[in-house]
Short mmCIF file of C-alpha atoms in Angstrom, two decimals:
data_model
loop_
_atom_site.label_atom_id
_atom_site.label_comp_id
_atom_site.label_asym_id
_atom_site.label_seq_id
_atom_site.Cartn_x
_atom_site.Cartn_y
_atom_site.Cartn_z
CA UNK A 300 1.90 4.53 2.46
CA UNK A 301 1.35 3.91 6.15
CA UNK A 302 0.11 7.51 6.34
CA UNK A 303 -2.49 6.73 3.66
CA UNK A 304 -3.72 3.75 5.67
CA UNK A 305 -3.97 5.93 8.76
CA UNK A 306 -6.02 8.51 6.86
CA UNK A 307 -8.50 5.86 5.74
CA UNK A 308 -8.94 4.13 9.06
CA UNK A 309 -8.96 7.26 11.20
CA UNK A 310 -12.17 8.21 9.43
CA UNK A 311 -13.79 5.18 11.04
CA UNK A 312 -11.89 5.38 14.33
CA UNK A 313 -10.37 1.95 13.81
CA UNK A 314 -6.86 0.99 14.74
CA UNK A 315 -4.80 -0.96 12.24
CA UNK A 316 -3.16 -3.69 14.31
CA UNK A 317 -1.01 -5.00 11.47
CA UNK A 318 -0.74 -4.95 7.73
CA UNK A 319 1.13 -6.80 5.02
CA UNK A 320 1.70 -6.06 1.36
CA UNK A 321 0.24 -8.89 -0.73
CA UNK A 322 1.03 -7.50 -4.16
CA UNK A 323 2.84 -4.43 -5.39
CA UNK A 324 3.25 -3.02 -8.88
CA UNK A 325 4.25 0.38 -10.19
CA UNK A 326 0.59 1.45 -10.12
CA UNK A 327 -1.16 -0.64 -7.47
CA UNK A 328 -0.47 -1.92 -3.99
CA UNK A 329 -2.67 -4.51 -2.30
CA UNK A 330 -2.63 -4.77 1.48
CA UNK A 331 -3.98 -7.22 3.99
CA UNK A 332 -5.05 -5.26 7.06
CA UNK A 333 -6.00 -6.43 10.52
CA UNK A 334 -8.06 -3.86 12.43
CA UNK A 335 -9.69 -3.88 15.81
CA UNK A 336 -12.91 -5.22 14.32
CA UNK A 337 -12.24 -6.98 11.00
CA UNK A 338 -9.60 -8.05 8.51
CA UNK A 339 -9.63 -6.45 5.09
CA UNK A 340 -7.98 -6.54 1.71
CA UNK A 341 -7.34 -2.99 0.58
CA UNK A 342 -6.24 -2.08 -2.94
CA UNK A 343 -4.75 1.37 -3.48
CA UNK A 344 -3.60 2.83 -6.75
CA UNK A 345 -1.26 5.74 -7.28
CA UNK A 346 -4.24 7.91 -8.23
CA UNK A 347 -5.60 7.39 -4.72
CA UNK A 348 -2.84 9.24 -2.93
CA UNK A 349 -3.26 10.65 0.55
CA UNK A 350 -4.27 14.18 -0.54
CA UNK A 351 -6.99 12.73 -2.75
CA UNK A 352 -8.22 10.42 0.01
CA UNK A 353 -8.38 13.30 2.44
CA UNK A 354 -10.61 15.22 0.04
CA UNK A 355 -13.15 12.40 -0.04
CA UNK A 356 -15.10 12.72 3.19
CA UNK A 357 -16.93 9.45 2.53
CA UNK A 358 -13.75 7.49 1.91
CA UNK A 359 -14.00 5.45 5.09
CA UNK A 360 -14.61 1.77 5.60
CA UNK A 361 -18.35 2.02 5.03
CA UNK A 362 -17.65 3.58 1.61
CA UNK A 363 -14.96 1.06 0.76
CA UNK A 364 -17.11 -1.90 1.75
CA UNK A 365 -19.58 -0.92 -0.96
CA UNK A 366 -16.85 -1.12 -3.60
CA UNK A 367 -15.81 -4.73 -3.92
CA UNK A 368 -12.82 -3.78 -6.06
CA UNK A 369 -11.38 -2.00 -3.02
CA UNK A 370 -12.46 -4.07 -0.01
CA UNK A 371 -13.10 -7.75 0.49
CA UNK A 372 -14.38 -8.07 4.08
CA UNK A 373 -13.43 -10.84 6.46
CA UNK A 374 -10.34 -12.05 4.64
CA UNK A 375 -8.56 -14.46 6.94
CA UNK A 376 -5.61 -15.51 4.85
CA UNK A 377 -3.55 -14.34 1.92
CA UNK A 378 -4.77 -17.34 -0.05
CA UNK A 379 -8.29 -15.97 -0.12
CA UNK A 380 -7.21 -13.04 -2.30
CA UNK A 381 -7.49 -13.60 -6.04
CA UNK A 382 -5.89 -10.97 -8.24
#
């Protein structure tokens, strides 16, 4: 999964400083990510595997920010995430 995170953030030339798994099920994994510019909550499902992400040229942070079900900008603590 770290490779998937790299694929997403390399599109925006951001470095992931750290990440933590907030929630994990058989189908979905939710991460808290700290990047060089912002903190994010990122939700990935099994359908969004690395090969599929790589096919989506627009699947960078600017794309994810527009989809609130994927990204919640400026999350500063795990407690701010509501499943």
